[in-house]
C-alpha positions as MATLAB code, in Angstrom:
seq = 'MTPELLPALAEAVWDDRCARVGYRRRDGTEVERELRPYGLVLKAGVWYACAWADGSFRTYRVDRFTAVAVGGERFARDPDFDLPAFWADRSREFTRSCCGPRPCCS';
ca = [
      -6.857   -6.828   14.825;
      -6.050   -3.030   14.224;
      -1.702   -2.994   13.257;
      -0.381   -0.395   15.203;
       1.532    1.041   12.923;
      -2.116    2.200   11.571;
      -3.533    5.272   12.825;
       0.001    6.925   11.825;
      -0.271    6.262    8.343;
      -4.063    7.227    7.867;
      -3.141   10.465    9.108;
      -0.600   10.623    6.427;
      -3.399    9.306    3.539;
      -6.314   11.745    5.041;
      -3.338   14.904    5.118;
      -1.857   13.717    2.497;
       1.365   13.897    3.329;
       4.895   11.992    2.401;
       5.504    9.197    4.873;
       8.669    7.246    5.402;
       8.290    3.698    6.438;
      10.182    0.691    7.348;
       8.925   -2.598    5.860;
       9.146   -6.143    6.004;
       9.357   -7.729    2.961;
       7.759  -11.328    2.841;
      11.547  -13.077    2.588;
      12.229  -11.200    5.427;
      14.624   -8.717    4.988;
      13.717   -4.784    6.055;
      13.761   -1.795    3.613;
      13.006    1.925    3.872;
      10.687    3.658    1.610;
       9.312    6.792    0.578;
       5.593    6.970    0.433;
       2.635    8.927   -0.939;
      -0.114    7.261    0.501;
      -3.283    7.463   -1.697;
      -5.298    4.590   -0.006;
      -6.125    1.810    2.868;
      -8.070   -0.684    2.072;
      -9.033   -3.352    4.533;
      -9.315   -7.124    2.661;
     -10.764  -10.143    4.849;
      -9.197   -8.268    7.966;
      -5.711   -7.399    6.602;
      -4.960   -4.063    5.948;
      -3.323   -3.019    2.398;
      -1.758    0.858    1.851;
      -1.807    1.827   -2.027;
       0.472    3.992   -2.071;
       3.016    5.667   -5.175;
       7.047    5.027   -4.518;
       9.890    4.524   -5.968;
       8.114    5.719   -9.502;
       4.839    3.688   -9.436;
       1.455    2.460   -7.924;
       2.186    0.002   -5.232;
       0.348   -2.288   -2.469;
       1.887   -3.015    1.129;
       0.606   -5.003    3.957;
       0.135   -2.794    6.538;
       1.280   -5.363    9.873;
       4.676   -5.514    7.415;
       5.527   -2.073    8.690;
       8.208   -2.049   10.822;
       7.993    1.953   11.223;
       6.023    4.531   10.142;
       6.963    8.483   10.166;
       5.005   11.181    8.942;
       6.432   14.252    7.090;
       5.446   17.289    7.464;
       5.492   17.713    3.365;
       2.849   17.139    1.323;
       2.324   16.105   -2.105;
       0.069   16.335   -4.748;
      -2.324   13.623   -5.796;
      -2.998   12.120   -9.202;
      -6.236   13.256  -10.367;
      -6.175   10.414  -12.325;
      -5.681    7.800   -9.247;
      -8.711    5.758   -8.779;
      -8.229    3.557   -5.733;
     -10.953    0.761   -6.110;
     -10.208    1.081   -9.440;
      -5.915   -0.035   -8.714;
      -7.311   -2.473   -5.717;
      -9.575   -4.256   -8.760;
      -6.541   -4.931  -10.539;
      -4.079   -5.644   -8.111;
      -6.817   -8.036   -6.858;
      -6.607  -10.037  -10.435;
      -2.877   -9.702  -10.763;
      -2.634  -11.423   -7.103;
      -5.688  -14.210   -8.551;
      -3.557  -15.109  -11.306;
      -0.140  -15.285   -9.818;
      -1.621  -17.409   -7.201;
      -3.650  -19.863   -9.709;
      -1.637  -19.323  -13.192;
      -3.275  -20.060  -16.415;
      -6.489  -21.671  -14.949;
     -10.187  -20.756  -16.008;
     -11.121  -20.093  -12.400;
      -8.760  -16.872  -12.127;
     -10.528  -14.904  -15.316;
];
């Protein structure tokens, strides 16, 4: 199923535009963020946004966005950002956080 706000977020990615978003954390609290969205990833039927926010690259589940407002301000992409490498690194971190230091997570 495609999350309702995915098209607006995709527009921001394609046009290198900043986006103001509402986001519901795992614990249910809602926060607002200013994102520089670099890419979208579909993993096991779940969409994720990879974006620069609060001084670092972060990953967000798209189905947790409560609002997406694409602004007119464009951002300059970091030429060293590699989406596949970033995603692979985050996936490894997530697996380790779930498994702990077991051999299956190496």
